[in-house]
Amino acid sequence: EKAGHKHFMAKEIAEQPTVISEALAYYLNADETGITLPDPGLDFSAFDRIVMVACGTAYYACFTAKYWFEQVARIPVEIDVASEFRYREPPVSARTLAIFVSQSGETADTLAALRYMSDKADTIVSVVNVAESSIARESDIALPILAGVEVGVASTKAFSCQLTVLALLALEAAHQRGEIDGDTLSKRLTELRSLPGLLTRALDLDETLNIISNTLSEAKDILFLGRGMMYPLALEGALKLKEISYIHAEGYASGELKHGPIALIDSHTPVIVFAPHDALFDKTVSNMQEVMARGGKVLLVSDRKGLEVASEGVWQTVQMPEVPDLFAPLLYAIPAQLIAYHTAVAKGTDVDQPRNLAKSVTVE
Ligand code: M6R
């Protein structure tokens, strides 16, 4: 049942190219130039803002999607963790679309947040893996992520399928609202369809990341840095690592470093930097150099262009395939997950059933 893998988590990481392809096939039109949403569909011209609510990894998928909806569809997005949202009882303006993201569809806080919004938001969308779940049933439209059963407590393939569906939703919103034309939509969809192939290439880094993770497993604290869409991924990388390896890890927006966290830097604290060679690359690199100037040990995850200009003085580099800027979080999720996985294996923890955690948190 683990298909030759040592753990369900390893199997689920490896399945990502396949499940992402399946999710894309489900949502793309036959000619693959447009998107079809399940009935009753969504009219994005009816919304002025989006509120996205979830917990844990699903929340980081929302955080990533905020960048997509705002950048591509130009709709303001508010995000919150469900446990805060439900008791904060925020005022909800008219023309609000509420999106709830949950692998299990049974997370107590997310369900309570959905119920709070049910008579306030214009439309309730859920993005779920379990199609018959409470969250799916109680929403106006449920979008399946089609990840298949996820056994590992640490969410991996559900995260990338959540991202896939949210990316499609952001593109559909952008197209409907006239922010992108049909040609651009079709171009972006072609890019998205190239993702499974790129993920397969990133999975080839498994052994490289295994070796690096042996050293990481000796650390007491590990920091993750990212800018733009790599910021939510830094948070996700840190969550994954602490969940299964029990090593203390934090994710920060690179630019926040000098506002406090840089005080933590010393030669014993590895700093993992996710930085594709995009418009924000130089900024991230200058933050990374501040870390190195203070004796910090940097693992730089970037692409060929990025590593060509920024490898000097770096402890370790990992060369990723080049990826269209917009979809980099989907690709960089692979090294984030493999680092957590191999570090945990090196520490000898129970990877699939980490201590104190449950797969589905149905009590608050
Ligand atoms: O089933 P859900 O997606 O609603 O679960 C939300 C979180 O409990 C979940 O993502 C949790 O953070 C994972 N263990 C992360 O790997």
Tab-separated table of C-alpha atoms and ligand atoms in Angstrom:
chain	number	residue	atom	x	y	z
A	1	GLU	CA	0.000	0.000	0.000
A	2	LYS	CA	3.039	2.258	0.356
A	3	ALA	CA	3.917	1.283	-3.224
A	4	GLY	CA	7.526	0.467	-2.387
A	5	HIS	CA	8.077	3.580	-0.280
A	6	LYS	CA	9.211	3.488	3.346
A	7	HIS	CA	6.472	5.844	4.468
A	8	PHE	CA	3.117	7.078	3.236
A	9	MET	CA	4.569	10.562	3.256
A	10	ALA	CA	7.270	9.558	0.752
A	11	LYS	CA	4.645	7.921	-1.442
A	12	GLU	CA	2.405	10.973	-1.274
A	13	ILE	CA	5.263	13.349	-2.117
A	14	ALA	CA	6.117	11.186	-5.133
A	15	GLU	CA	2.486	11.098	-6.301
A	16	GLN	CA	2.276	14.849	-6.783
A	17	PRO	CA	2.983	15.033	-10.529
A	18	THR	CA	0.201	12.496	-11.096
A	19	VAL	CA	-2.428	14.000	-8.825
A	20	ILE	CA	-1.772	17.527	-10.076
A	21	SER	CA	-2.237	16.281	-13.651
A	22	GLU	CA	-5.508	14.688	-12.627
A	23	ALA	CA	-6.737	17.864	-10.965
A	24	LEU	CA	-5.828	19.881	-14.057
A	25	ALA	CA	-7.551	17.383	-16.336
A	26	TYR	CA	-10.722	17.660	-14.230
A	27	TYR	CA	-10.919	21.455	-14.438
A	28	LEU	CA	-9.608	22.146	-17.945
A	29	ASN	CA	-11.888	22.216	-20.987
A	30	ALA	CA	-11.393	19.527	-23.572
A	31	ASP	CA	-9.221	21.864	-25.692
A	32	GLU	CA	-7.312	22.923	-22.542
A	33	THR	CA	-7.683	26.632	-23.265
A	34	GLY	CA	-10.298	27.345	-20.611
A	35	ILE	CA	-11.545	26.292	-17.179
A	36	THR	CA	-14.846	24.661	-16.283
A	37	LEU	CA	-16.027	24.877	-12.693
A	38	PRO	CA	-18.550	22.390	-11.312
A	39	ASP	CA	-22.200	23.536	-11.114
A	40	PRO	CA	-23.438	26.105	-10.314
A	41	GLY	CA	-20.161	27.815	-11.327
A	42	LEU	CA	-19.025	31.220	-10.122
A	43	ASP	CA	-19.572	34.742	-11.399
A	44	PHE	CA	-16.514	36.687	-10.258
A	45	SER	CA	-17.942	40.014	-11.413
A	46	ALA	CA	-20.319	39.707	-8.439
A	47	PHE	CA	-17.538	40.039	-5.839
A	48	ASP	CA	-15.475	42.971	-4.591
A	49	ARG	CA	-13.382	40.961	-2.194
A	50	ILE	CA	-12.471	37.461	-1.122
A	51	VAL	CA	-12.070	36.091	2.394
A	52	MET	CA	-10.099	32.870	2.692
A	53	VAL	CA	-10.077	30.817	5.886
A	54	ALA	CA	-8.355	27.547	6.825
A	55	CYS	CA	-5.943	25.928	9.310
A	56	GLY	CA	-2.334	24.755	9.123
A	57	THR	CA	-1.090	23.803	5.696
A	58	ALA	CA	-4.442	24.618	4.092
A	59	TYR	CA	-4.017	28.142	5.492
A	60	TYR	CA	-0.650	28.437	3.776
A	61	ALA	CA	-2.318	27.386	0.527
A	62	CYS	CA	-4.738	30.307	1.078
A	63	PHE	CA	-1.827	32.622	1.821
A	64	THR	CA	-0.190	31.675	-1.489
A	65	ALA	CA	-3.484	32.111	-3.329
A	66	LYS	CA	-3.833	35.621	-1.920
A	67	TYR	CA	-0.823	36.595	-4.047
A	68	TRP	CA	-2.435	34.995	-7.109
A	69	PHE	CA	-5.887	36.544	-6.697
A	70	GLU	CA	-4.433	39.971	-5.962
A	71	GLN	CA	-1.736	39.943	-8.649
A	72	VAL	CA	-3.598	38.278	-11.487
A	73	ALA	CA	-7.275	38.992	-10.810
A	74	ARG	CA	-6.774	42.276	-8.898
A	75	ILE	CA	-9.297	41.289	-6.188
A	76	PRO	CA	-8.399	42.168	-2.589
A	77	VAL	CA	-8.093	39.074	-0.429
A	78	GLU	CA	-8.233	38.745	3.333
A	79	ILE	CA	-6.865	35.561	4.862
A	80	ASP	CA	-7.121	34.227	8.396
A	81	VAL	CA	-6.678	31.068	10.401
A	82	ALA	CA	-10.081	29.644	11.258
A	83	SER	CA	-9.593	29.627	15.047
A	84	GLU	CA	-9.064	33.396	15.020
A	85	PHE	CA	-11.585	34.217	12.334
A	86	ARG	CA	-14.508	32.499	14.065
A	87	TYR	CA	-14.136	34.366	17.347
A	88	ARG	CA	-13.028	37.644	15.823
A	89	GLU	CA	-16.448	37.708	14.193
A	90	PRO	CA	-15.343	40.199	11.533
A	91	PRO	CA	-17.839	42.439	9.769
A	92	VAL	CA	-18.517	41.180	6.271
A	93	SER	CA	-19.226	43.610	3.468
A	94	ALA	CA	-21.645	42.877	0.647
A	95	ARG	CA	-20.237	41.208	-2.450
A	96	THR	CA	-17.829	39.024	-0.485
A	97	LEU	CA	-16.796	35.602	-1.725
A	98	ALA	CA	-15.747	33.293	1.121
A	99	ILE	CA	-13.390	30.405	0.386
A	100	PHE	CA	-12.712	27.618	2.897
A	101	VAL	CA	-9.858	25.217	2.231
A	102	SER	CA	-9.646	21.863	4.006
A	103	GLN	CA	-8.179	18.511	3.095
A	104	SER	CA	-10.467	16.543	5.427
A	105	GLY	CA	-13.449	18.867	5.153
A	106	GLU	CA	-14.094	18.170	8.844
A	107	THR	CA	-11.774	20.576	10.671
A	108	ALA	CA	-13.870	21.978	13.533
A	109	ASP	CA	-12.609	25.559	13.406
A	110	THR	CA	-12.881	25.800	9.618
A	111	LEU	CA	-16.424	24.416	9.712
A	112	ALA	CA	-17.393	26.889	12.440
A	113	ALA	CA	-15.916	29.765	10.412
A	114	LEU	CA	-17.918	28.590	7.387
A	115	ARG	CA	-21.115	28.543	9.460
A	116	TYR	CA	-20.382	32.067	10.683
A	117	MET	CA	-20.095	33.209	7.071
A	118	SER	CA	-23.065	31.271	5.740
A	119	ASP	CA	-25.592	34.099	6.194
A	120	LYS	CA	-23.091	36.905	5.571
A	121	ALA	CA	-21.012	36.147	2.500
A	122	ASP	CA	-22.508	36.342	-0.941
A	123	THR	CA	-21.194	32.895	-1.884
A	124	ILE	CA	-19.401	30.127	0.037
A	125	VAL	CA	-16.839	28.065	-1.850
A	126	SER	CA	-14.987	25.116	-0.383
A	127	VAL	CA	-11.816	23.557	-1.704
A	128	VAL	CA	-11.761	20.044	-0.280
A	129	ASN	CA	-10.240	16.640	-0.744
A	130	VAL	CA	-13.048	14.660	0.866
A	131	ALA	CA	-16.046	15.324	-1.361
A	132	GLU	CA	-18.678	14.016	1.095
A	133	SER	CA	-17.365	16.083	4.019
A	134	SER	CA	-19.328	18.538	6.175
A	135	ILE	CA	-17.463	21.533	4.747
A	136	ALA	CA	-18.214	20.423	1.174
A	137	ARG	CA	-21.888	19.803	1.995
A	138	GLU	CA	-22.421	23.163	3.659
A	139	SER	CA	-20.939	25.279	0.890
A	140	ASP	CA	-22.633	26.701	-2.205
A	141	ILE	CA	-20.022	25.148	-4.441
A	142	ALA	CA	-17.458	22.513	-3.495
A	143	LEU	CA	-14.299	22.271	-5.591
A	144	PRO	CA	-12.597	18.882	-5.281
A	145	ILE	CA	-8.794	18.844	-5.237
A	146	LEU	CA	-8.634	15.185	-6.325
A	147	ALA	CA	-5.479	14.363	-4.351
A	148	GLY	CA	-6.754	10.887	-3.451
A	149	VAL	CA	-6.530	9.553	0.100
A	150	GLU	CA	-3.779	11.271	2.094
A	151	VAL	CA	-2.593	9.078	4.968
A	152	GLY	CA	0.488	10.918	6.268
A	153	VAL	CA	-0.404	13.390	8.995
A	154	ALA	CA	1.913	15.893	7.334
A	155	SER	CA	-0.014	17.200	4.367
A	156	THR	CA	1.910	17.126	1.072
A	157	LYS	CA	-0.071	16.152	-2.013
A	158	ALA	CA	-3.211	17.821	-0.638
A	159	PHE	CA	-1.229	21.082	-0.382
A	160	SER	CA	-0.090	20.975	-4.009
A	161	CYS	CA	-3.563	20.026	-5.232
A	162	GLN	CA	-5.067	22.855	-3.167
A	163	LEU	CA	-2.583	25.202	-4.826
A	164	THR	CA	-3.476	23.827	-8.257
A	165	VAL	CA	-7.207	24.405	-7.777
A	166	LEU	CA	-6.663	27.857	-6.261
A	167	ALA	CA	-4.358	28.846	-9.128
A	168	LEU	CA	-7.060	27.805	-11.603
A	169	LEU	CA	-9.650	29.766	-9.645
A	170	ALA	CA	-7.470	32.889	-9.657
A	171	LEU	CA	-6.942	32.573	-13.430
A	172	GLU	CA	-10.666	32.059	-14.005
A	173	ALA	CA	-11.400	35.135	-11.856
A	174	ALA	CA	-8.821	37.175	-13.790
A	175	HIS	CA	-10.307	36.109	-17.123
A	176	GLN	CA	-13.914	36.735	-16.113
A	177	ARG	CA	-13.013	40.190	-14.793
A	178	GLY	CA	-11.153	41.138	-17.959
A	179	GLU	CA	-7.748	41.316	-16.241
A	180	ILE	CA	-6.342	38.778	-18.690
A	181	ASP	CA	-7.528	37.944	-22.200
A	182	GLY	CA	-8.225	34.496	-23.609
A	183	ASP	CA	-4.729	34.176	-25.069
A	184	THR	CA	-3.054	34.940	-21.767
A	185	LEU	CA	-5.363	32.524	-19.973
A	186	SER	CA	-4.501	29.814	-22.431
A	187	LYS	CA	-0.777	30.591	-22.063
A	188	ARG	CA	-1.006	30.351	-18.263
A	189	LEU	CA	-2.859	27.053	-18.528
A	190	THR	CA	-0.116	25.691	-20.757
A	191	GLU	CA	2.388	26.755	-18.095
A	192	LEU	CA	0.334	25.021	-15.419
A	193	ARG	CA	0.269	21.862	-17.502
A	194	SER	CA	4.060	21.918	-17.559
A	195	LEU	CA	4.148	21.747	-13.756
A	196	PRO	CA	3.832	17.949	-13.364
A	197	GLY	CA	6.928	17.493	-15.565
A	198	LEU	CA	8.847	20.104	-13.561
A	199	LEU	CA	7.799	18.469	-10.287
A	200	THR	CA	9.102	15.141	-11.562
A	201	ARG	CA	12.456	16.789	-12.195
A	202	ALA	CA	12.450	18.348	-8.718
A	203	LEU	CA	11.763	14.903	-7.240
A	204	ASP	CA	15.092	13.820	-8.734
A	205	LEU	CA	16.725	16.012	-6.095
A	206	ASP	CA	15.657	13.471	-3.490
A	207	GLU	CA	19.144	12.067	-2.864
A	208	THR	CA	20.806	15.512	-2.790
A	209	LEU	CA	18.267	16.689	-0.226
A	210	ASN	CA	18.667	13.478	1.745
A	211	ILE	CA	22.396	14.140	2.185
A	212	ILE	CA	21.858	17.784	3.173
A	213	SER	CA	19.102	16.762	5.589
A	214	ASN	CA	21.500	14.503	7.483
A	215	THR	CA	23.347	17.641	8.564
A	216	LEU	CA	20.135	19.584	9.136
A	217	SER	CA	18.959	16.879	11.522
A	218	GLU	CA	21.679	17.934	13.981
A	219	ALA	CA	20.322	21.477	14.276
A	220	LYS	CA	18.218	22.717	17.183
A	221	ASP	CA	16.667	25.564	15.244
A	222	ILE	CA	16.188	26.125	11.528
A	223	LEU	CA	14.930	29.253	9.775
A	224	PHE	CA	13.161	29.454	6.429
A	225	LEU	CA	13.155	32.646	4.383
A	226	GLY	CA	11.188	33.710	1.349
A	227	ARG	CA	9.811	36.826	-0.300
A	228	GLY	CA	6.589	37.267	-2.267
A	229	MET	CA	4.990	33.899	-2.935
A	230	MET	CA	7.993	32.197	-1.376
A	231	TYR	CA	7.030	33.701	1.990
A	232	PRO	CA	3.993	31.450	2.562
A	233	LEU	CA	6.128	28.566	1.349
A	234	ALA	CA	8.771	29.418	3.954
A	235	LEU	CA	6.024	29.203	6.586
A	236	GLU	CA	4.853	25.881	5.176
A	237	GLY	CA	8.420	24.519	5.080
A	238	ALA	CA	8.892	25.414	8.732
A	239	LEU	CA	5.555	23.865	9.740
A	240	LYS	CA	6.333	20.637	7.879
A	241	LEU	CA	9.763	20.378	9.457
A	242	LYS	CA	8.645	20.965	13.031
A	243	GLU	CA	5.650	18.672	12.656
A	244	ILE	CA	7.628	15.572	11.782
A	245	SER	CA	11.250	16.168	12.860
A	246	TYR	CA	10.404	18.043	16.114
A	247	ILE	CA	13.152	20.534	15.276
A	248	HIS	CA	12.187	24.078	16.103
A	249	ALA	CA	11.702	25.942	12.839
A	250	GLU	CA	10.306	29.341	11.858
A	251	GLY	CA	9.487	30.881	8.524
A	252	TYR	CA	9.991	34.591	7.933
A	253	ALA	CA	9.477	37.073	5.148
A	254	SER	CA	13.078	37.817	4.109
A	255	GLY	CA	12.541	41.540	4.508
A	256	GLU	CA	11.446	41.113	8.129
A	257	LEU	CA	14.776	39.607	9.098
A	258	LYS	CA	16.391	42.812	10.211
A	259	HIS	CA	13.355	43.675	12.321
A	260	GLY	CA	14.258	41.029	14.883
A	261	PRO	CA	14.901	37.467	13.740
A	262	ILE	CA	18.437	38.250	12.550
A	263	ALA	CA	19.406	38.249	16.223
A	264	LEU	CA	18.938	34.451	16.105
A	265	ILE	CA	21.611	33.932	13.453
A	266	ASP	CA	24.709	31.977	14.419
A	267	SER	CA	26.729	29.178	12.854
A	268	HIS	CA	24.494	26.519	14.432
A	269	THR	CA	21.253	27.778	12.920
A	270	PRO	CA	20.813	26.721	9.300
A	271	VAL	CA	18.846	29.176	7.176
A	272	ILE	CA	16.957	27.771	4.204
A	273	VAL	CA	16.242	30.317	1.479
A	274	PHE	CA	13.680	29.713	-1.268
A	275	ALA	CA	14.534	32.105	-4.089
A	276	PRO	CA	13.751	31.445	-7.742
A	277	HIS	CA	15.409	33.959	-10.076
A	278	ASP	CA	12.371	36.251	-10.280
A	279	ALA	CA	11.748	39.985	-9.894
A	280	LEU	CA	12.367	39.791	-6.126
A	281	PHE	CA	15.519	37.677	-6.330
A	282	ASP	CA	18.051	40.470	-5.719
A	283	LYS	CA	16.194	41.605	-2.618
A	284	THR	CA	16.167	38.108	-1.165
A	285	VAL	CA	19.849	37.666	-1.961
A	286	SER	CA	20.777	40.823	-0.088
A	287	ASN	CA	18.866	39.479	2.960
A	288	MET	CA	20.699	36.207	2.557
A	289	GLN	CA	24.030	38.037	2.507
A	290	GLU	CA	23.118	39.744	5.763
A	291	VAL	CA	22.682	36.283	7.253
A	292	MET	CA	26.046	35.082	5.930
A	293	ALA	CA	27.808	38.219	7.169
A	294	ARG	CA	26.751	37.144	10.668
A	295	GLY	CA	28.139	33.657	10.313
A	296	GLY	CA	24.837	32.068	9.260
A	297	LYS	CA	24.874	28.810	7.338
A	298	VAL	CA	22.683	29.168	4.235
A	299	LEU	CA	21.013	26.530	2.115
A	300	LEU	CA	19.965	28.313	-1.085
A	301	VAL	CA	17.224	26.697	-3.158
A	302	SER	CA	17.147	28.464	-6.533
A	303	ASP	CA	17.481	27.848	-10.264
A	304	ARG	CA	20.514	27.867	-12.566
A	305	LYS	CA	20.383	31.639	-13.144
A	306	GLY	CA	20.010	32.358	-9.454
A	307	LEU	CA	22.809	30.045	-8.382
A	308	GLU	CA	25.126	31.473	-11.024
A	309	VAL	CA	25.049	34.883	-9.396
A	310	ALA	CA	24.457	34.144	-5.727
A	311	SER	CA	26.223	30.937	-4.677
A	312	GLU	CA	29.334	32.518	-3.236
A	313	GLY	CA	29.734	31.889	0.475
A	314	VAL	CA	26.608	29.760	0.604
A	315	TRP	CA	26.822	26.528	2.662
A	316	GLN	CA	24.755	24.392	0.254
A	317	THR	CA	22.887	25.013	-2.983
A	318	VAL	CA	20.041	23.088	-4.539
A	319	GLN	CA	19.406	23.688	-8.238
A	320	MET	CA	15.751	23.661	-9.216
A	321	PRO	CA	14.371	23.589	-12.750
A	322	GLU	CA	13.247	26.964	-14.092
A	323	VAL	CA	9.537	27.574	-13.597
A	324	PRO	CA	7.106	30.307	-14.687
A	325	ASP	CA	7.234	32.876	-11.824
A	326	LEU	CA	3.567	32.609	-10.947
A	327	PHE	CA	3.676	28.888	-10.265
A	328	ALA	CA	6.979	28.653	-8.408
A	329	PRO	CA	5.280	27.793	-5.064
A	330	LEU	CA	3.992	24.533	-6.557
A	331	LEU	CA	7.495	23.502	-7.577
A	332	TYR	CA	9.371	24.735	-4.508
A	333	ALA	CA	6.957	22.805	-2.285
A	334	ILE	CA	8.876	19.676	-3.326
A	335	PRO	CA	12.217	20.578	-1.697
A	336	ALA	CA	10.346	21.968	1.343
A	337	GLN	CA	8.633	18.598	1.789
A	338	LEU	CA	11.704	16.478	1.034
A	339	ILE	CA	13.833	18.438	3.513
A	340	ALA	CA	11.248	17.844	6.246
A	341	TYR	CA	10.905	14.196	5.302
A	342	HIS	CA	14.603	13.310	5.187
A	343	THR	CA	15.416	15.326	8.301
A	344	ALA	CA	12.708	13.441	10.186
A	345	VAL	CA	13.920	10.086	8.866
A	346	ALA	CA	17.482	10.976	9.940
A	347	LYS	CA	16.131	11.754	13.408
A	348	GLY	CA	14.225	8.489	13.525
A	349	THR	CA	10.838	10.006	14.320
A	350	ASP	CA	7.493	8.495	13.390
A	351	VAL	CA	7.099	10.313	10.077
A	352	ASP	CA	3.548	9.258	9.222
A	353	GLN	CA	2.164	9.516	12.759
A	354	PRO	CA	4.101	12.299	14.508
A	355	ARG	CA	3.577	12.660	18.243
A	356	ASN	CA	0.666	14.739	19.534
A	357	LEU	CA	-0.896	15.237	16.099
A	358	ALA	CA	-4.072	13.973	14.456
A	359	LYS	CA	-4.780	13.831	10.738
A	360	SER	CA	-8.078	15.565	11.156
A	361	VAL	CA	-8.691	18.053	13.972
A	362	THR	CA	-12.421	17.666	14.612
A	363	VAL	CA	-12.410	19.298	18.034
A	364	GLU	CA	-11.255	22.853	18.627
B	1	M6R	O1	-8.053	18.773	6.981
B	1	M6R	P1	-7.596	20.187	6.967
B	1	M6R	O2	-6.938	20.578	5.683
B	1	M6R	O3	-8.675	21.167	7.342
B	1	M6R	O4	-6.459	20.271	8.084
B	1	M6R	C1	-5.872	21.493	8.416
B	1	M6R	C2	-4.649	21.274	9.270
B	1	M6R	O5	-4.980	20.586	10.443
B	1	M6R	C3	-3.554	20.494	8.520
B	1	M6R	O6	-3.192	21.109	7.318
B	1	M6R	C4	-2.292	20.351	9.388
B	1	M6R	O7	-1.696	21.610	9.594
B	1	M6R	C5	-1.326	19.367	8.735
B	1	M6R	N1	-0.927	18.367	9.687
B	1	M6R	C6	-0.115	20.031	8.159
B	1	M6R	O8	0.799	19.135	7.616
